[in-house]
Coordinates of C-alpha atoms in Angstrom, one line a residue:
M133 CA 45.4 63.3 43.4
T134 CA 42.7 60.8 43.1
D135 CA 43.0 58.2 40.3
T136 CA 39.9 57.6 38.3
L137 CA 39.3 54.0 37.8
T138 CA 38.0 53.0 34.4
P139 CA 35.6 50.1 34.6
P140 CA 36.7 47.1 32.6
T141 CA 35.1 46.5 29.3
P142 CA 32.6 43.7 29.6
A143 CA 33.3 40.6 27.5
P144 CA 31.1 40.1 24.5
T145 CA 28.1 37.9 25.2
P146 CA 28.2 34.8 23.0
P147 CA 25.4 34.6 20.6
S148 CA 22.4 32.5 21.7
R149 CA 21.5 29.3 20.0
E150 CA 18.5 31.0 18.5
R151 CA 20.6 33.8 17.0
R152 CA 23.1 31.3 15.6
E153 CA 20.2 29.5 13.9
R154 CA 18.9 32.8 12.5
G155 CA 22.3 33.5 11.1
K156 CA 22.4 30.2 9.3
G157 CA 18.8 30.5 8.1
S158 CA 19.5 30.8 4.5
G159 CA 21.5 27.6 4.2
L160 CA 20.3 24.9 1.9
F161 CA 20.7 22.2 4.6
R162 CA 18.4 24.0 7.1
A163 CA 15.9 24.9 4.4
I164 CA 15.5 21.2 3.4
W165 CA 15.4 20.2 7.0
R166 CA 12.6 22.7 7.5
W167 CA 10.6 21.2 4.6
H168 CA 11.3 17.7 6.0
F169 CA 10.1 18.8 9.4
F170 CA 6.8 20.3 8.3
A171 CA 6.1 17.5 5.8
S172 CA 6.2 15.1 8.7
F173 CA 3.0 16.5 10.2
L174 CA 1.1 15.1 7.2
V175 CA 3.3 12.1 6.3
V176 CA 3.7 10.5 9.8
P177 CA 0.0 9.8 10.4
V178 CA -0.4 8.5 6.9
L179 CA 2.6 6.2 7.0
L180 CA 1.6 4.9 10.4
V181 CA -1.8 3.9 9.1
L182 CA -0.3 2.3 6.0
A183 CA 2.4 0.5 7.9
V184 CA 0.2 -0.9 10.6
T185 CA -2.6 -2.0 8.2
G186 CA 0.0 -3.4 5.8
L187 CA 1.5 -5.5 8.6
I188 CA -1.9 -6.9 9.5
Y189 CA -2.5 -7.6 5.8
L190 CA 0.8 -9.5 5.5
F191 CA -0.1 -11.8 8.4
R192 CA -3.8 -12.2 7.5
F193 CA -3.5 -15.9 6.7
Q194 CA -2.0 -16.5 10.2
L195 CA -4.3 -14.1 12.1
E196 CA -7.7 -14.8 10.7
P197 CA -7.8 -18.6 11.4
L198 CA -6.8 -17.8 15.0
M199 CA -9.6 -15.3 15.3
H200 CA -12.2 -17.5 13.6
P201 CA -11.2 -21.1 14.2
D202 CA -14.8 -22.3 14.0
L203 CA -15.0 -21.2 10.3
M204 CA -11.4 -21.3 9.1
K205 CA -10.2 -24.6 10.5
V206 CA -11.4 -28.1 9.9
D207 CA -10.5 -31.4 11.4
V208 CA -9.0 -33.9 9.0
P209 CA -10.7 -37.3 9.7
S210 CA -7.7 -39.4 8.9
A211 CA -4.4 -39.4 6.9
D212 CA -6.1 -41.0 3.9
A213 CA -9.3 -38.9 4.1
V214 CA -10.8 -37.9 0.7
Q215 CA -12.4 -34.5 0.1
Q216 CA -16.0 -34.5 -1.2
P217 CA -16.6 -33.3 -4.8
Y218 CA -16.7 -29.5 -5.1
S219 CA -20.1 -29.9 -6.8
A220 CA -21.4 -31.5 -3.6
Q221 CA -20.0 -28.7 -1.6
L222 CA -21.5 -26.1 -3.9
A223 CA -24.9 -27.9 -3.6
A224 CA -24.6 -27.7 0.3
V225 CA -24.1 -23.9 0.0
Q226 CA -27.0 -23.5 -2.3
Q227 CA -29.2 -25.5 0.0
T228 CA -28.2 -23.5 3.0
Y229 CA -28.4 -20.1 1.3
P230 CA -31.2 -20.6 -1.3
D231 CA -31.7 -16.9 -1.9
A232 CA -28.0 -16.2 -2.4
T233 CA -26.0 -16.3 -5.7
V234 CA -22.7 -18.2 -5.6
M235 CA -20.1 -16.1 -7.4
S236 CA -16.9 -18.1 -6.9
M237 CA -15.2 -20.9 -5.1
A238 CA -11.7 -21.0 -3.7
E239 CA -10.0 -24.4 -3.0
P240 CA -8.6 -25.0 0.5
R241 CA -5.2 -23.3 0.8
E242 CA -3.8 -26.2 2.7
E243 CA -4.8 -29.3 4.7
G244 CA -7.1 -28.5 7.6
R245 CA -8.6 -25.4 5.9
P246 CA -12.1 -25.1 4.5
T247 CA -13.4 -24.4 1.0
I248 CA -14.5 -20.8 0.6
F249 CA -17.5 -19.8 -1.5
S250 CA -18.2 -16.2 -2.2
V251 CA -21.8 -15.4 -2.5
T252 CA -24.0 -12.4 -3.1
T253 CA -27.1 -12.2 -0.8
A254 CA -30.5 -11.1 -1.8
D255 CA -29.9 -7.6 -0.6
G256 CA -26.7 -7.3 -2.7
G257 CA -24.2 -7.8 0.1
G258 CA -21.2 -10.1 -0.2
R259 CA -20.4 -12.9 2.2
D260 CA -17.8 -15.7 2.4
V261 CA -19.3 -19.2 3.1
F262 CA -17.0 -21.8 4.7
V263 CA -17.5 -25.5 3.9
D264 CA -15.8 -28.5 5.5
P265 CA -14.5 -30.3 2.4
Y266 CA -14.7 -33.7 4.0
T267 CA -18.3 -33.9 5.1
P268 CA -19.4 -31.5 3.3
E269 CA -20.9 -29.3 6.0
V270 CA -21.5 -25.6 5.8
L271 CA -19.6 -24.2 8.8
G272 CA -21.0 -20.7 8.6
S273 CA -20.4 -17.4 6.8
M274 CA -19.2 -13.9 7.4
D275 CA -18.9 -10.5 5.8
P276 CA -15.2 -10.4 4.5
D277 CA -15.1 -6.7 5.1
S278 CA -15.9 -7.2 8.8
T279 CA -12.7 -9.2 9.6
L280 CA -9.6 -7.7 11.0
S281 CA -7.8 -8.1 7.6
G282 CA -10.8 -6.8 5.7
T283 CA -10.9 -3.7 7.9
A284 CA -7.2 -3.2 7.4
V285 CA -7.5 -3.5 3.6
R286 CA -10.3 -0.8 3.6
L287 CA -8.3 1.5 5.8
H288 CA -5.2 0.9 3.7
A289 CA -7.2 1.8 0.6
D290 CA -9.1 5.0 1.5
L291 CA -9.4 5.2 5.3
M292 CA -13.0 3.9 4.9
T293 CA -14.1 7.3 3.8
G294 CA -14.2 7.0 0.0
T295 CA -12.8 9.7 -2.2
F296 CA -11.7 12.0 0.6
G297 CA -9.6 9.2 2.2
D298 CA -8.2 8.2 -1.1
R299 CA -7.0 11.7 -1.9
L300 CA -5.6 12.2 1.6
L301 CA -3.6 9.0 1.4
E302 CA -2.3 9.9 -2.1
L303 CA -1.3 13.3 -0.9
G304 CA 0.5 11.8 2.1
A305 CA 2.2 9.3 -0.2
C306 CA 3.4 12.1 -2.5
W307 CA 4.9 14.0 0.3
A308 CA 6.4 10.8 1.7
I309 CA 8.4 10.5 -1.5
V310 CA 9.7 14.1 -0.8
M311 CA 10.4 13.1 2.8
A312 CA 12.5 10.1 1.7
L313 CA 14.5 12.2 -0.8
T314 CA 15.1 15.1 1.6
G315 CA 15.9 12.5 4.3
Y316 CA 18.8 11.1 2.2
F317 CA 20.1 14.7 1.7
L318 CA 20.0 15.3 5.4
F319 CA 21.6 12.0 6.2
V320 CA 24.6 12.6 3.9
R321 CA 25.1 16.3 4.6
G322 CA 24.6 16.0 8.3
W323 CA 26.8 13.0 8.9
K324 CA 29.7 14.8 10.4
A325 CA 27.5 17.0 12.6
R326 CA 25.6 14.0 14.0
R327 CA 28.9 12.3 14.8
R328 CA 30.3 15.3 16.6
M329 CA 27.1 15.6 18.6
R330 CA 27.2 12.0 19.6
K331 CA 30.9 12.2 20.7
A332 CA 30.1 15.3 22.8
G333 CA 27.3 13.4 24.5
R334 CA 24.6 15.9 23.4
K335 CA 21.1 15.1 24.5
G336 CA 19.1 13.3 21.8
A337 CA 22.2 12.7 19.7
K338 CA 21.9 8.9 19.8
L339 CA 18.2 9.0 18.8
R340 CA 19.0 11.3 15.9
S341 CA 21.8 9.0 14.8
R342 CA 19.6 5.9 14.9
H343 CA 16.8 7.7 13.1
G344 CA 19.3 8.6 10.3
V345 CA 20.8 5.1 10.0
V346 CA 17.5 3.3 10.0
G347 CA 16.1 5.8 7.5
S348 CA 19.0 5.3 5.2
F349 CA 17.9 1.6 4.8
V350 CA 14.2 2.3 5.0
G351 CA 14.2 5.0 2.3
V352 CA 14.9 2.7 -0.6
G353 CA 12.1 0.2 0.4
L354 CA 9.8 3.1 1.3
L355 CA 10.2 4.6 -2.2
M356 CA 9.5 1.2 -3.8
L357 CA 6.4 0.7 -1.7
L358 CA 5.1 4.2 -2.5
I359 CA 5.8 4.1 -6.2
S360 CA 4.3 0.6 -6.5
G361 CA 1.2 1.8 -4.6
L362 CA 0.6 4.8 -6.8
P363 CA -1.3 2.8 -9.5
W364 CA -4.1 2.2 -7.0
T365 CA -4.7 5.9 -6.2
G366 CA -7.8 7.6 -7.5
L367 CA -6.1 10.6 -9.0
W368 CA -2.6 9.7 -10.2
G369 CA -3.5 6.1 -10.9
A370 CA -6.8 6.9 -12.7
K371 CA -5.1 9.5 -14.9
V372 CA -2.1 7.3 -15.8
Q373 CA -4.5 4.5 -16.7
E374 CA -6.5 6.9 -18.8
I375 CA -3.4 7.9 -20.7
A376 CA -2.3 4.3 -21.1
T377 CA -5.7 3.2 -22.4
D378 CA -5.7 6.0 -25.0
R379 CA -2.4 4.6 -26.2
G380 CA -3.7 1.0 -26.5
T381 CA -2.1 -0.3 -23.3
S382 CA -3.0 -0.6 -19.6
M383 CA -1.5 -0.8 -16.1
W384 CA -4.0 -3.5 -15.2
S385 CA -4.3 -7.1 -16.3
E386 CA -8.1 -7.2 -16.3
D387 CA -9.5 -10.2 -18.1
H388 CA -13.0 -9.6 -19.7
G389 CA -13.6 -13.4 -19.7
A390 CA -14.6 -13.7 -16.1
A391 CA -18.4 -14.1 -15.9
S392 CA -18.5 -12.9 -12.3
D393 CA -16.0 -11.3 -10.0
P394 CA -14.7 -13.1 -6.9
L395 CA -15.7 -11.1 -3.8
S396 CA -13.5 -12.6 -1.1
T397 CA -10.9 -10.5 0.5
L398 CA -9.4 -13.5 2.2
D399 CA -8.1 -15.3 -0.9
E400 CA -5.6 -12.9 -2.4
S401 CA -4.2 -15.4 -4.9
L402 CA -6.4 -13.8 -7.5
P403 CA -4.3 -12.1 -10.2
H404 CA -7.1 -9.6 -11.0
S405 CA -8.2 -8.8 -7.5
H406 CA -6.8 -5.3 -7.6
S407 CA -7.9 -4.3 -11.1
R408 CA -10.0 -1.2 -11.7
D409 CA -13.3 -1.1 -13.7
V410 CA -11.4 -0.3 -16.9
G411 CA -10.7 -2.5 -19.8
W412 CA -7.1 -3.3 -20.6
G413 CA -5.7 -2.0 -23.8
S414 CA -8.3 -0.9 -26.3
Q415 CA -10.9 -3.3 -24.9
K416 CA -10.7 -5.2 -28.2
S417 CA -10.4 -8.7 -26.7
E418 CA -13.4 -11.0 -27.1
V419 CA -15.4 -12.0 -24.1
P420 CA -15.5 -15.8 -24.0
T421 CA -19.0 -17.3 -23.7
S422 CA -20.6 -20.7 -23.5
D423 CA -22.9 -22.0 -26.3
P424 CA -26.1 -23.5 -24.9
D425 CA -27.1 -24.8 -28.4
S426 CA -24.0 -27.0 -28.5
H427 CA -25.4 -29.5 -26.0
D428 CA -29.2 -28.7 -26.2
G429 CA -28.8 -26.4 -23.2
T430 CA -27.9 -29.4 -21.0
N431 CA -25.0 -28.8 -18.6
T432 CA -22.6 -31.7 -18.8
A433 CA -19.8 -29.8 -17.0
N434 CA -19.6 -28.7 -13.4
V435 CA -17.2 -27.1 -11.1
D436 CA -15.2 -30.3 -10.7
T437 CA -15.0 -30.6 -14.5
A438 CA -13.6 -27.0 -14.6
I439 CA -10.9 -27.9 -11.9
E440 CA -9.9 -31.1 -13.8
V441 CA -9.6 -29.3 -17.1
A442 CA -7.6 -26.4 -15.6
N443 CA -5.4 -29.0 -13.9
R444 CA -4.7 -30.5 -17.3
E445 CA -3.9 -27.0 -18.6
G446 CA -1.1 -26.7 -16.0
L447 CA -2.7 -24.3 -13.6
R448 CA -1.4 -24.4 -10.0
H449 CA -3.5 -25.4 -6.9
P450 CA -5.2 -24.0 -5.0
M451 CA -7.4 -22.7 -7.7
T452 CA -10.3 -20.2 -7.7
V453 CA -13.3 -20.7 -9.9
T454 CA -15.9 -18.2 -10.8
I455 CA -19.3 -19.7 -11.3
P456 CA -21.4 -18.9 -14.4
N457 CA -24.8 -17.3 -13.5
D458 CA -26.4 -17.2 -16.9
E459 CA -26.7 -19.3 -20.0
G460 CA -23.7 -17.6 -21.7
G461 CA -21.4 -17.6 -18.7
V462 CA -18.2 -19.7 -18.4
Y463 CA -16.3 -21.3 -15.6
S464 CA -13.2 -19.1 -15.2
V465 CA -10.5 -20.9 -13.3
I466 CA -7.7 -18.8 -11.9
G467 CA -4.5 -20.6 -11.1
Y468 CA -2.6 -20.0 -7.9
A469 CA 0.1 -17.4 -8.5
F470 CA 0.4 -15.8 -5.1
D471 CA 4.2 -16.2 -5.0
A472 CA 4.9 -15.8 -8.7
P473 CA 3.1 -13.1 -10.6
S474 CA 4.6 -14.5 -13.9
D475 CA 2.5 -17.6 -13.3
E476 CA -0.8 -15.7 -13.4
R477 CA -3.2 -17.5 -15.8
T478 CA -6.9 -17.9 -16.2
V479 CA -8.6 -20.7 -18.2
H480 CA -12.3 -20.1 -19.4
I481 CA -14.3 -23.3 -19.7
D482 CA -17.6 -23.9 -21.5
Q483 CA -20.3 -24.7 -18.9
Y484 CA -22.0 -27.3 -21.2
G485 CA -19.3 -29.2 -22.9
G486 CA -16.4 -28.6 -20.6
Q487 CA -14.0 -27.5 -23.3
V488 CA -11.5 -24.7 -23.0
V489 CA -13.0 -21.6 -24.6
S490 CA -9.9 -19.3 -24.1
T491 CA -7.0 -18.6 -21.8
Y492 CA -5.6 -15.4 -20.5
G493 CA -2.3 -15.1 -18.6
F494 CA 0.8 -13.1 -17.8
D495 CA 2.1 -13.5 -21.3
D496 CA -1.0 -11.8 -22.7
Y497 CA -0.7 -8.7 -20.4
P498 CA 0.4 -5.4 -21.9
A499 CA 4.0 -4.6 -21.1
L500 CA 3.0 -1.9 -18.6
A501 CA 0.6 -4.3 -16.9
K502 CA 3.5 -6.8 -16.5
V503 CA 5.6 -4.2 -14.7
V504 CA 2.7 -3.2 -12.4
T505 CA 1.9 -6.8 -11.7
H506 CA 5.4 -7.4 -10.4
G507 CA 5.2 -4.2 -8.5
I508 CA 2.0 -5.4 -6.8
G509 CA 3.7 -8.6 -5.9
L510 CA 6.6 -6.8 -4.3
H511 CA 4.3 -4.3 -2.6
E512 CA 2.3 -7.1 -1.0
G513 CA 5.4 -9.1 0.1
R514 CA 4.7 -12.2 -1.9
S515 CA 6.9 -12.2 -5.1
L516 CA 10.1 -13.7 -3.6
G517 CA 8.7 -16.2 -1.1
L518 CA 9.6 -15.8 2.5
W519 CA 12.4 -13.3 1.7
S520 CA 9.8 -11.0 0.3
F521 CA 7.4 -11.7 3.1
W522 CA 9.8 -11.0 6.0
G523 CA 11.4 -8.2 4.2
S524 CA 8.0 -6.4 3.9
A525 CA 7.3 -7.2 7.5
L526 CA 10.6 -5.7 8.6
M527 CA 10.0 -2.7 6.4
C528 CA 6.6 -2.0 8.0
L529 CA 8.2 -2.2 11.5
A530 CA 11.1 0.1 10.4
I531 CA 8.6 2.7 9.0
I532 CA 6.7 2.6 12.3
F533 CA 10.1 3.2 14.1
M534 CA 10.8 6.2 11.9
C535 CA 7.3 7.6 12.5
V536 CA 7.8 7.4 16.3
T537 CA 11.4 8.6 16.5
G538 CA 10.9 11.6 14.2
P539 CA 8.3 13.3 16.4
L540 CA 10.2 12.2 19.5
M541 CA 13.3 14.0 18.4
W542 CA 11.3 17.2 17.9
W543 CA 9.6 16.8 21.3
R544 CA 13.0 16.6 23.1
R545 CA 14.4 19.7 21.4
R546 CA 11.3 21.8 21.2
P547 CA 11.6 25.3 22.8
R548 CA 9.6 25.1 25.9
G549 CA 7.6 28.2 26.7
A550 CA 9.0 30.1 23.7
G551 CA 5.7 30.4 21.9
R552 CA 7.0 28.9 18.7
V553 CA 7.0 25.4 17.2
G554 CA 10.8 25.1 17.0
A555 CA 11.1 24.4 13.3
P556 CA 14.4 24.6 11.6
R557 CA 15.0 28.1 10.1
G558 CA 15.7 28.2 6.5
K559 CA 14.6 29.3 3.1
L560 CA 15.1 27.4 -0.2
P561 CA 17.5 29.3 -2.4
L562 CA 15.5 28.7 -5.6
V563 CA 16.9 31.8 -7.3
R564 CA 20.5 30.7 -6.8
S565 CA 19.8 27.0 -7.4
P566 CA 18.1 26.5 -10.8
L567 CA 18.5 22.7 -10.6
L568 CA 16.6 22.7 -7.3
L569 CA 13.8 24.7 -9.0
V570 CA 13.7 22.4 -12.0
A571 CA 13.6 19.3 -9.7
L572 CA 10.6 20.8 -7.7
V573 CA 8.7 21.7 -10.9
G574 CA 9.4 18.2 -12.4
L575 CA 8.3 16.5 -9.2
G576 CA 5.2 18.7 -9.1
L577 CA 4.3 17.7 -12.7
L578 CA 5.0 14.1 -12.1
L579 CA 2.9 14.1 -8.9
P580 CA 0.1 16.6 -9.5
L581 CA -1.4 16.4 -6.0
F582 CA 2.1 17.2 -4.6
G583 CA 2.5 20.1 -7.0
L584 CA -0.9 21.6 -6.2
S585 CA -0.3 21.3 -2.4
L586 CA 3.1 22.8 -2.8
L587 CA 1.6 25.8 -4.5
V588 CA -0.9 26.2 -1.7
V589 CA 1.8 26.0 0.9
L590 CA 4.0 28.5 -0.8
A591 CA 1.0 30.9 -1.2
L592 CA 0.1 30.6 2.5
D593 CA 3.7 31.2 3.4
Q594 CA 4.0 34.4 1.3
L595 CA 0.5 35.8 1.7
V596 CA -0.3 34.9 5.3
L597 CA 2.5 33.7 7.5
R598 CA 5.0 36.4 6.5
R599 CA 2.4 39.1 6.9
V600 CA 1.3 38.3 10.4
P601 CA 4.1 38.7 12.9
A602 CA 2.6 36.3 15.4
L603 CA 2.3 33.5 12.9
A604 CA 5.8 34.3 11.5
G605 CA 7.2 33.9 15.0
F606 CA 5.3 30.8 15.8
F607 CA 6.3 29.0 12.6
D608 CA 9.9 30.2 12.8
T609 CA 9.7 32.0 9.4
V610 CA 12.8 33.7 8.1
D611 CA 13.0 36.4 5.5

């Protein structure tokens, strides 16, 4: 009798990693990770541009003199050398550039630096003219927008593309806020998993852990930088300013008294250098003017008089002075407040008699403008001295680190040859999480550009990606 051998039952095949991911696709963690992942495609390039240009802007006073020593450095003749009167320096500029209109003058920032005059040329362009304060000799001029820091400022503002660049940066900033918030969720909820992966020696575990730890510190500073930068945006900032103006206040500390606006991008001590072309409050403040009839139209005051009067009024050096260009204009002297926004103060001086016409300072700002002013100081790394400066520099470097390690983590774990992007699989449980839905709606209302883009993304996901199998597979979409 022949025995029939029954073949052994094969052991069950363990589920593949892809199947395990599909099984956990509905989890909140993986869903938020998915949004964090796809948001990075927009946020990373934007943050890289902002961080690099912000770093250049921070070090502008160190970099520019090194790049333009012939214009931005002067030899001090001796220890007891005396500077020439500013009126003599102004006359030298007017003689060298007879067709230009001098708009403002900035005192030397420190010993061995030139006096800077901002002028408007006959064709309407702006230039900075550098004068040796000891001779006085005109050293030359340059377009402030053509410098390294000037280019960085323009890229930081709108990518040098106007409205399109402004909207793109604002959109990236809005999603960066979402990235920071979701990053904290992933950091807290994924702490144990990252620790297990690191102990097991999993590939990329150290990089992921470092990304999370650095991000936990960067997130707070990033949120501060993003929120303090929103007032400059063309959509959110303009709309909030419009609402504020309708209610008799303002985000900006614009002083109507200045007869001409300083053009220089090199002297950022100006308290009004970032104001929009909108009046603060209800625009009910009076614009100070000089009275030519008070002295028979004879100018008895000059730029030196304005500096002396402002010095008696307690303004800090180095000062910036706007030059009157008509009979009714005033000398508007702006005190140095680079390291202390609360010290911002402008004194308007009659160009004939040299008396103080009016003053305008931090104490006169609307409450909202005071908050924004301090936010600007923190954003630019100048409110708390060297602590603020080096803190902002470290923040820029940390943001660059995050922008590099994020894509690198994906690159190492991407499914090679699988025909898909390798995104985390998950779907936000909005029906089961009303608080999450309320949070998204609230964030969308607070940041309209984010809200509109979110609606577009959700529409594309429902109407296109989920209806085309090839796209659904490529983007790792789950039902």
